[in-house]
């Protein structure tokens, strides 16, 4: 439904708009790339951005956590839409400040973003909405931690209650490691282990209407074979040929719509991107976690398959008019993305190394494969590594095997001393 007094926009006529994207990772590069291809985007800005985003958007310096500064920048640019990419600015209330300045903003309010900002809050919302999830305990003392670990047994699943940049979750058979992580976090959620494959499903919502995107699967462990520590994500693919065709409808009915309805009932409607991390268990679908923004690296593959121009959809969500849009259109192609990480990631990564071969990817692999920047910076004419996850190479193809082949061919042209990447992204799915 549109806002009171506002006419619902005809679905075949979307306004031209200046867009400001907040953030500077591969997720924001994927968003900026999609928006740059949208004929209705008249100007594209990003703050703070990165070396790759600079090729498609004008960059600006801003403290992404300072709502007043972001709102001021959006006003100066005469932006018609602000898209807040990362979770930390959302939890800090940046979207509220932008909306208070009278500018449409794609991203939930500070209160609604607690769905990602606090796992304990998310569990309470799921309980109220009867959303299926793992049984859990919220613990704040060593005694509560020990009791919860004993209650569930191995494998132990310990989650920092707050934001942890994708590194706040430990899944281990080592009770000492589980206990150490729990005590280092302060408040934690300890829950039962969920068996079965994991699926990521995004949904765009205006607080009432929920528009699901295509499912994807990501790879959180650092090493091949799902070995090593958890990371922010080392790769992803879409579609999921092994998934039940009714999966999206089931998750809409049992997870996404009830969660959006419950937040609206609480007086904190969620308008933005709702990300459901799911486990397809022997007992059915269970929610592992919620995020309040596009996930990285799944965004790269989902947007690679989206045919519908992006800006109009995000603007409709920001203005409460999703119900007036036609269904989304999707490409039949498959998409695979593989993350190239710095030496020693996810520990303390080495930065400042030159990245070579990026032009070779453009010359030899485009348009079927391209590079999205995450942790990069510019030094004169050189692109340098500037974070743990440095690049994301995304490729499309008629099927997963072809998309996968193209992604790894492009990675073979990139040179970054000491870098690492998984070699098995989408392998099992591609092999059937």
Short mmCIF file of C-alpha atoms in Angstrom, two decimals:
data_model
loop_
_atom_site.label_atom_id
_atom_site.label_comp_id
_atom_site.label_asym_id
_atom_site.label_seq_id
_atom_site.Cartn_x
_atom_site.Cartn_y
_atom_site.Cartn_z
CA UNK A 1 0.00 0.00 0.00
CA UNK A 2 1.21 3.55 -0.70
CA UNK A 3 1.47 6.25 1.91
CA UNK A 4 -1.70 8.10 2.88
CA UNK A 5 -2.50 10.68 0.23
CA UNK A 6 0.14 9.37 -2.18
CA UNK A 7 -0.83 7.99 -5.57
CA UNK A 8 0.44 4.54 -6.35
CA UNK A 9 3.01 4.87 -9.14
CA UNK A 10 2.01 3.17 -12.42
CA UNK A 11 4.13 0.00 -12.58
CA UNK A 12 5.44 0.80 -16.07
CA UNK A 13 6.55 4.35 -15.24
CA UNK A 14 9.37 4.72 -12.74
CA UNK A 15 10.84 8.15 -12.00
CA UNK A 16 14.35 9.24 -12.83
CA UNK A 17 16.34 9.52 -9.63
CA UNK A 18 19.72 10.48 -8.22
CA UNK A 19 20.97 7.71 -5.94
CA UNK A 20 23.44 7.81 -3.04
CA UNK A 21 24.77 4.46 -1.81
CA UNK A 22 26.37 4.31 1.64
CA UNK A 23 29.19 1.79 2.11
CA UNK A 24 32.37 0.62 0.47
CA UNK A 25 32.43 -3.16 0.11
CA UNK A 26 31.74 -5.73 -2.59
CA UNK A 27 28.04 -5.63 -1.67
CA UNK A 28 27.92 -1.89 -2.37
CA UNK A 29 29.93 -2.36 -5.57
CA UNK A 30 27.35 -4.92 -6.73
CA UNK A 31 24.54 -2.50 -5.87
CA UNK A 32 26.29 0.38 -7.63
CA UNK A 33 26.98 -1.76 -10.69
CA UNK A 34 23.30 -2.73 -10.93
CA UNK A 35 22.17 0.87 -10.37
CA UNK A 36 24.65 2.17 -12.97
CA UNK A 37 22.96 -0.04 -15.56
CA UNK A 38 19.49 1.29 -14.64
CA UNK A 39 18.32 3.86 -17.23
CA UNK A 40 16.23 5.63 -14.59
CA UNK A 41 19.32 6.52 -12.48
CA UNK A 42 20.41 10.00 -13.59
CA UNK A 43 23.37 10.29 -11.19
CA UNK A 44 25.06 7.74 -8.94
CA UNK A 45 27.07 8.62 -5.84
CA UNK A 46 28.70 6.47 -3.17
CA UNK A 47 30.24 7.25 0.21
CA UNK A 48 32.89 6.28 1.05
CA UNK A 49 33.14 3.73 -1.80
CA UNK A 50 36.29 1.96 -2.97
CA UNK A 51 38.60 1.75 -5.97
CA UNK A 52 36.17 -0.32 -8.04
CA UNK A 53 33.06 1.68 -7.19
CA UNK A 54 34.90 4.81 -8.38
CA UNK A 55 34.57 3.47 -11.92
CA UNK A 56 30.75 3.65 -11.85
CA UNK A 57 29.90 6.26 -9.19
CA UNK A 58 31.18 9.58 -7.88
CA UNK A 59 32.79 9.01 -4.46
CA UNK A 60 32.41 11.22 -1.39
CA UNK A 61 34.00 11.18 2.03
CA UNK A 62 31.60 10.70 4.90
CA UNK A 63 31.46 8.96 8.27
CA UNK A 64 28.95 6.23 7.40
CA UNK A 65 27.94 5.95 11.08
CA UNK A 66 27.10 9.67 11.37
CA UNK A 67 23.44 9.99 10.41
CA UNK A 68 23.51 13.78 10.36
CA UNK A 69 26.54 13.80 8.04
CA UNK A 70 24.95 11.27 5.67
CA UNK A 71 21.69 13.22 5.60
CA UNK A 72 23.59 16.44 4.94
CA UNK A 73 25.50 14.85 2.05
CA UNK A 74 22.28 13.45 0.56
CA UNK A 75 20.67 16.88 0.79
CA UNK A 76 23.66 18.59 -0.87
CA UNK A 77 23.58 16.05 -3.71
CA UNK A 78 19.81 16.42 -4.07
CA UNK A 79 19.55 12.64 -3.87
CA UNK A 80 16.14 11.17 -4.55
CA UNK A 81 17.05 7.85 -2.94
CA UNK A 82 19.63 6.80 -0.36
CA UNK A 83 20.58 3.12 -0.06
CA UNK A 84 22.33 2.20 3.19
CA UNK A 85 24.42 -0.91 2.53
CA UNK A 86 26.22 -2.05 5.72
CA UNK A 87 24.64 -3.19 8.95
CA UNK A 88 26.50 -0.89 11.35
CA UNK A 89 25.04 2.37 9.95
CA UNK A 90 21.57 0.83 9.99
CA UNK A 91 21.90 -0.21 13.63
CA UNK A 92 23.24 3.29 14.36
CA UNK A 93 20.06 4.85 12.95
CA UNK A 94 21.46 6.41 9.78
CA UNK A 95 18.32 5.57 7.79
CA UNK A 96 16.21 7.43 10.36
CA UNK A 97 18.32 10.58 9.94
CA UNK A 98 18.00 10.45 6.15
CA UNK A 99 14.22 10.03 6.32
CA UNK A 100 13.98 12.85 8.85
CA UNK A 101 15.61 15.08 6.20
CA UNK A 102 12.74 14.23 3.85
CA UNK A 103 14.72 11.92 1.55
CA UNK A 104 13.49 8.39 0.69
CA UNK A 105 15.85 5.82 2.18
CA UNK A 106 16.13 2.10 1.53
CA UNK A 107 17.05 0.59 4.88
CA UNK A 108 15.25 -0.16 8.14
CA UNK A 109 15.01 2.11 11.14
CA UNK A 110 17.36 1.73 14.10
CA UNK A 111 14.69 -0.16 16.06
CA UNK A 112 13.87 -2.53 13.20
CA UNK A 113 17.57 -3.10 12.42
CA UNK A 114 17.92 -4.66 15.87
CA UNK A 115 16.76 -7.78 14.06
CA UNK A 116 20.41 -8.04 13.06
CA UNK A 117 21.92 -5.89 15.80
CA UNK A 118 20.81 -8.28 18.55
CA UNK A 119 20.39 -12.00 18.08
CA UNK A 120 18.45 -12.12 21.34
CA UNK A 121 15.99 -9.58 19.93
CA UNK A 122 15.67 -11.61 16.74
CA UNK A 123 14.90 -14.74 18.75
CA UNK A 124 12.18 -12.85 20.66
CA UNK A 125 10.60 -11.64 17.42
CA UNK A 126 10.68 -15.14 15.96
CA UNK A 127 9.08 -16.58 19.07
CA UNK A 128 6.27 -14.02 18.94
CA UNK A 129 5.71 -14.64 15.22
CA UNK A 130 5.92 -18.46 15.47
CA UNK A 131 8.86 -18.50 13.06
CA UNK A 132 10.73 -21.83 13.13
CA UNK A 133 14.28 -21.52 14.47
CA UNK A 134 16.80 -23.33 16.64
CA UNK A 135 16.14 -23.72 20.35
CA UNK A 136 18.44 -21.33 22.22
CA UNK A 137 19.51 -19.71 25.47
CA UNK A 138 20.61 -16.12 25.99
CA UNK A 139 23.55 -16.13 28.40
CA UNK A 140 25.37 -13.40 30.29
CA UNK A 141 27.23 -15.28 33.06
CA UNK A 142 29.78 -18.13 33.06
CA UNK A 143 27.27 -20.32 34.88
CA UNK A 144 24.58 -19.73 32.26
CA UNK A 145 27.10 -20.41 29.49
CA UNK A 146 28.18 -23.73 30.98
CA UNK A 147 24.59 -24.82 31.55
CA UNK A 148 23.60 -24.00 27.96
CA UNK A 149 26.61 -25.80 26.49
CA UNK A 150 25.84 -28.85 28.59
CA UNK A 151 22.17 -28.76 27.58
CA UNK A 152 22.84 -28.88 23.84
CA UNK A 153 26.11 -30.78 23.62
CA UNK A 154 28.38 -30.85 20.57
CA UNK A 155 28.54 -29.43 17.99
CA UNK A 156 28.42 -26.21 20.02
CA UNK A 157 26.91 -23.12 18.37
CA UNK A 158 27.88 -19.87 20.09
CA UNK A 159 26.85 -16.48 18.70
CA UNK A 160 27.88 -13.04 19.85
CA UNK A 161 24.63 -11.18 20.51
CA UNK A 162 25.80 -8.04 18.69
CA UNK A 163 27.38 -7.18 15.35
CA UNK A 164 30.66 -8.94 14.65
CA UNK A 165 31.28 -8.45 10.90
CA UNK A 166 30.42 -12.06 10.15
CA UNK A 167 32.95 -13.42 12.64
CA UNK A 168 30.87 -13.62 15.81
CA UNK A 169 29.73 -17.22 15.37
CA UNK A 170 31.68 -20.26 16.47
CA UNK A 171 30.57 -23.79 15.59
CA UNK A 172 32.87 -26.33 17.16
CA UNK A 173 33.12 -29.73 18.84
CA UNK A 174 35.68 -28.28 21.26
CA UNK A 175 33.85 -27.25 24.43
CA UNK A 176 36.84 -25.21 25.62
CA UNK A 177 36.85 -23.17 22.41
CA UNK A 178 33.09 -22.69 22.66
CA UNK A 179 33.36 -21.58 26.28
CA UNK A 180 36.23 -19.17 25.54
CA UNK A 181 34.33 -17.53 22.69
CA UNK A 182 31.18 -17.22 24.77
CA UNK A 183 32.95 -15.60 27.71
CA UNK A 184 34.78 -13.17 25.41
CA UNK A 185 31.51 -11.90 23.94
CA UNK A 186 29.68 -10.72 27.04
CA UNK A 187 26.10 -11.56 26.07
CA UNK A 188 25.75 -14.57 23.79
CA UNK A 189 23.13 -16.77 22.22
CA UNK A 190 23.88 -20.48 22.53
CA UNK A 191 21.69 -22.70 20.42
CA UNK A 192 21.19 -26.20 19.13
CA UNK A 193 23.08 -27.23 16.02
CA UNK A 194 20.96 -27.31 12.86
CA UNK A 195 21.72 -30.07 10.37
CA UNK A 196 21.26 -29.80 6.62
CA UNK A 197 22.32 -27.39 3.85
CA UNK A 198 22.10 -23.64 4.32
CA UNK A 199 20.23 -21.23 2.04
CA UNK A 200 20.14 -17.45 1.90
CA UNK A 201 16.92 -15.75 0.86
CA UNK A 202 16.57 -11.98 0.49
CA UNK A 203 13.28 -10.12 0.53
CA UNK A 204 12.59 -6.48 -0.22
CA UNK A 205 9.81 -5.06 1.96
CA UNK A 206 8.13 -1.74 2.64
CA UNK A 207 6.93 -2.87 6.04
CA UNK A 208 3.76 -4.50 4.71
CA UNK A 209 4.34 -6.04 1.29
CA UNK A 210 7.16 -8.58 1.01
CA UNK A 211 8.90 -9.23 -2.31
CA UNK A 212 11.22 -12.27 -2.21
CA UNK A 213 14.29 -12.48 -4.43
CA UNK A 214 15.99 -15.64 -5.70
CA UNK A 215 17.67 -17.96 -3.18
CA UNK A 216 21.43 -18.38 -3.04
CA UNK A 217 23.94 -20.44 -1.08
CA UNK A 218 27.10 -18.99 0.40
CA UNK A 219 30.27 -20.55 1.82
CA UNK A 220 31.27 -19.19 5.21
CA UNK A 221 34.29 -21.34 6.07
CA UNK A 222 37.70 -20.09 4.96
CA UNK A 223 38.99 -23.31 3.40
CA UNK A 224 37.89 -25.90 0.84
CA UNK A 225 35.58 -28.62 2.09
CA UNK A 226 34.02 -26.21 4.61
CA UNK A 227 37.10 -26.39 6.78
CA UNK A 228 38.74 -23.60 8.76
CA UNK A 229 37.27 -20.67 10.68
CA UNK A 230 34.08 -18.80 9.87
CA UNK A 231 34.45 -15.74 7.64
CA UNK A 232 32.24 -13.04 6.20
CA UNK A 233 31.77 -15.34 3.19
CA UNK A 234 34.13 -16.83 0.61
CA UNK A 235 31.75 -17.30 -2.32
CA UNK A 236 28.18 -17.97 -3.39
CA UNK A 237 26.02 -19.22 -6.24
CA UNK A 238 22.47 -19.05 -7.58
CA UNK A 239 20.12 -20.71 -8.53
CA UNK A 240 20.01 -23.80 -6.31
CA UNK A 241 19.19 -26.75 -8.60
CA UNK A 242 18.82 -29.09 -5.64
CA UNK A 243 16.30 -26.96 -3.70
CA UNK A 244 12.57 -27.66 -3.52
CA UNK A 245 10.77 -25.48 -6.10
CA UNK A 246 8.30 -24.54 -3.35
CA UNK A 247 11.05 -23.33 -0.99
CA UNK A 248 10.54 -19.60 -1.59
CA UNK A 249 6.77 -19.84 -1.11
CA UNK A 250 7.26 -21.84 2.08
CA UNK A 251 9.74 -19.35 3.53
CA UNK A 252 7.48 -16.45 2.57
CA UNK A 253 4.58 -18.02 4.45
CA UNK A 254 6.42 -19.29 7.52
CA UNK A 255 9.29 -16.81 7.96
CA UNK A 256 9.36 -13.58 5.97
CA UNK A 257 5.77 -12.35 6.07
CA UNK A 258 5.22 -13.29 9.76
CA UNK A 259 8.42 -11.49 10.76
CA UNK A 260 7.49 -8.32 8.86
CA UNK A 261 3.97 -8.47 10.31
CA UNK A 262 5.30 -8.88 13.86
CA UNK A 263 7.65 -5.91 13.58
CA UNK A 264 4.83 -3.78 12.24
CA UNK A 265 2.61 -4.94 15.12
CA UNK A 266 5.31 -3.79 17.56
CA UNK A 267 5.27 -0.32 16.03
CA UNK A 268 8.70 -0.71 14.43
CA UNK A 269 7.93 -1.59 10.80
CA UNK A 270 10.82 -3.05 8.82
CA UNK A 271 11.29 -1.33 5.45
CA UNK A 272 14.35 -2.40 3.50
CA UNK A 273 16.13 -5.67 2.80
CA UNK A 274 15.29 -8.60 5.08
CA UNK A 275 17.82 -11.41 4.80
CA UNK A 276 16.92 -14.85 6.13
CA UNK A 277 19.75 -17.31 6.66
CA UNK A 278 18.08 -20.73 6.62
CA UNK A 279 18.93 -24.34 7.37
CA UNK A 280 17.02 -27.02 5.47
CA UNK A 281 16.95 -29.54 8.28
CA UNK A 282 15.51 -33.02 8.61
CA UNK A 283 12.65 -31.37 10.55
CA UNK A 284 12.00 -28.65 7.95
CA UNK A 285 13.18 -25.09 7.34
CA UNK A 286 14.71 -23.30 10.33
CA UNK A 287 16.01 -19.73 10.58
CA UNK A 288 19.68 -19.50 11.48
CA UNK A 289 19.83 -15.71 11.52
CA UNK A 290 18.35 -12.52 10.15
CA UNK A 291 20.25 -9.67 8.57
CA UNK A 292 18.86 -6.20 7.96
CA UNK A 293 20.65 -5.61 4.64
CA UNK A 294 21.90 -7.30 1.49
CA UNK A 295 24.31 -10.11 2.36
CA UNK A 296 27.81 -10.40 0.99
CA UNK A 297 28.69 -12.44 -1.13
CA UNK A 298 25.13 -13.55 -2.01
CA UNK A 299 24.21 -10.08 -3.28
CA UNK A 300 26.72 -10.47 -6.10
CA UNK A 301 25.02 -13.54 -7.57
CA UNK A 302 21.42 -12.51 -6.91
CA UNK A 303 21.81 -9.11 -8.58
CA UNK A 304 23.70 -10.71 -11.47
CA UNK A 305 20.50 -12.61 -12.28
CA UNK A 306 18.00 -9.77 -11.78
CA UNK A 307 16.60 -8.30 -15.03
CA UNK A 308 14.21 -5.79 -13.45
CA UNK A 309 15.89 -2.36 -13.06
CA UNK A 310 16.87 -2.03 -9.41
CA UNK A 311 16.32 1.63 -8.55
CA UNK A 312 12.55 1.63 -9.01
CA UNK A 313 12.15 -1.41 -6.76
CA UNK A 314 14.24 0.09 -3.96
CA UNK A 315 12.45 3.42 -4.27
CA UNK A 316 9.04 1.74 -4.14
CA UNK A 317 10.07 -0.01 -0.91
CA UNK A 318 11.35 3.26 0.56
CA UNK A 319 8.08 5.01 -0.30
CA UNK A 320 5.72 2.24 0.82
CA UNK A 321 4.56 1.37 -2.69
CA UNK A 322 5.79 -2.17 -3.33
CA UNK A 323 2.26 -3.47 -3.79
CA UNK A 324 1.98 -1.45 -7.00
CA UNK A 325 4.95 -3.09 -8.71
CA UNK A 326 4.73 -5.94 -11.23
CA UNK A 327 6.55 -9.23 -10.51
CA UNK A 328 10.33 -9.19 -10.79
CA UNK A 329 11.99 -10.55 -13.92
CA UNK A 330 14.96 -12.92 -13.65
CA UNK A 331 17.58 -14.18 -16.06
CA UNK A 332 17.74 -17.93 -16.63
CA UNK A 333 21.55 -17.76 -16.33
CA UNK A 334 23.37 -19.12 -13.32
CA UNK A 335 25.82 -16.96 -11.35
CA UNK A 336 28.87 -17.83 -9.24
CA UNK A 337 31.03 -15.48 -7.18
CA UNK A 338 34.39 -16.32 -5.60
CA UNK A 339 36.09 -14.13 -2.99
CA UNK A 340 39.80 -13.36 -3.17
CA UNK A 341 41.10 -12.69 0.34
CA UNK A 342 44.31 -11.26 1.75
CA UNK A 343 47.12 -13.26 3.28
CA UNK A 344 46.16 -14.48 6.78
CA UNK A 345 42.43 -13.73 6.46
CA UNK A 346 40.27 -14.10 8.61
CA UNK A 347 43.03 -13.35 11.09
CA UNK A 348 44.85 -10.03 10.88
CA UNK A 349 45.09 -9.56 7.10
CA UNK A 350 48.08 -8.14 5.29
CA UNK A 351 47.19 -4.98 3.37
CA UNK A 352 48.92 -2.59 0.98
CA UNK A 353 49.82 -5.21 -1.63
CA UNK A 354 49.39 -4.21 -5.31
CA UNK A 355 46.66 -6.00 -7.28
CA UNK A 356 47.48 -6.75 -10.91
CA UNK A 357 45.57 -8.34 -13.77
CA UNK A 358 42.27 -6.51 -13.30
CA UNK A 359 42.46 -5.06 -16.81
CA UNK A 360 43.04 -8.56 -18.16
CA UNK A 361 39.70 -9.67 -16.73
CA UNK A 362 37.94 -6.77 -18.43
CA UNK A 363 39.65 -7.49 -21.75
CA UNK A 364 39.28 -11.26 -21.77
CA UNK A 365 36.30 -12.20 -19.60
CA UNK A 366 33.74 -9.39 -19.88
CA UNK A 367 30.77 -9.32 -19.99
CA UNK A 368 30.37 -12.82 -18.55
CA UNK A 369 32.82 -12.26 -15.68
CA UNK A 370 33.71 -9.12 -13.78
CA UNK A 371 35.46 -8.02 -10.59
CA UNK A 372 33.72 -6.38 -7.65
CA UNK A 373 35.94 -4.59 -5.15
CA UNK A 374 35.66 -5.05 -1.39
CA UNK A 375 38.82 -4.09 0.51
CA UNK A 376 40.73 -2.01 -2.03
CA UNK A 377 42.25 1.47 -2.24
CA UNK A 378 43.89 3.62 -4.90
CA UNK A 379 47.50 4.78 -4.71
CA UNK A 380 48.13 6.90 -7.76
CA UNK A 381 47.22 4.60 -10.61
CA UNK A 382 47.68 1.40 -8.59
CA UNK A 383 44.96 -0.62 -6.87
CA UNK A 384 46.08 -1.93 -3.48
CA UNK A 385 44.61 -4.41 -1.03
CA UNK A 386 43.01 -2.66 1.95
CA UNK A 387 41.14 -5.35 3.87
CA UNK A 388 40.60 -9.02 4.52
CA UNK A 389 38.23 -9.81 1.68
CA UNK A 390 39.74 -7.89 -1.22
CA UNK A 391 37.81 -8.80 -4.37
CA UNK A 392 34.81 -10.80 -5.49
CA UNK A 393 34.91 -12.28 -8.99
CA UNK A 394 31.40 -12.86 -10.33
CA UNK A 395 30.56 -14.79 -13.48
CA UNK A 396 27.39 -15.89 -15.25
CA UNK A 397 26.71 -18.79 -17.59
CA UNK A 398 23.99 -20.97 -19.06
CA UNK A 399 24.45 -23.31 -16.09
CA UNK A 400 26.45 -23.43 -12.88
CA UNK A 401 29.32 -25.38 -14.42
CA UNK A 402 29.87 -22.71 -17.07
CA UNK A 403 29.52 -19.82 -14.60
CA UNK A 404 31.96 -21.56 -12.29
CA UNK A 405 34.47 -22.15 -15.07
CA UNK A 406 34.33 -18.49 -16.08
CA UNK A 407 34.75 -17.26 -12.49
CA UNK A 408 37.86 -19.32 -11.88
CA UNK A 409 39.32 -18.43 -15.28
CA UNK A 410 39.03 -14.76 -14.34
CA UNK A 411 40.57 -15.36 -10.93
CA UNK A 412 43.53 -16.96 -12.67
CA UNK A 413 44.34 -13.61 -14.29
CA UNK A 414 44.46 -11.70 -10.98
CA UNK A 415 47.75 -11.40 -9.13
CA UNK A 416 47.81 -10.49 -5.42
CA UNK A 417 50.79 -11.70 -3.41
CA UNK A 418 49.81 -14.13 -0.66
CA UNK A 419 46.13 -14.09 -1.58
CA UNK A 420 43.79 -17.01 -1.00
CA UNK A 421 40.48 -18.24 -2.35
CA UNK A 422 38.39 -21.37 -2.14
CA UNK A 423 38.51 -23.65 -5.17
CA UNK A 424 35.25 -25.50 -4.49
CA UNK A 425 32.59 -22.79 -4.69
CA UNK A 426 29.44 -24.33 -6.28
CA UNK A 427 31.34 -27.48 -7.22
CA UNK A 428 28.92 -29.98 -5.70
CA UNK A 429 25.87 -28.18 -7.07
CA UNK A 430 27.44 -27.96 -10.53
CA UNK A 431 28.20 -31.68 -10.46
CA UNK A 432 24.63 -32.49 -9.47
#
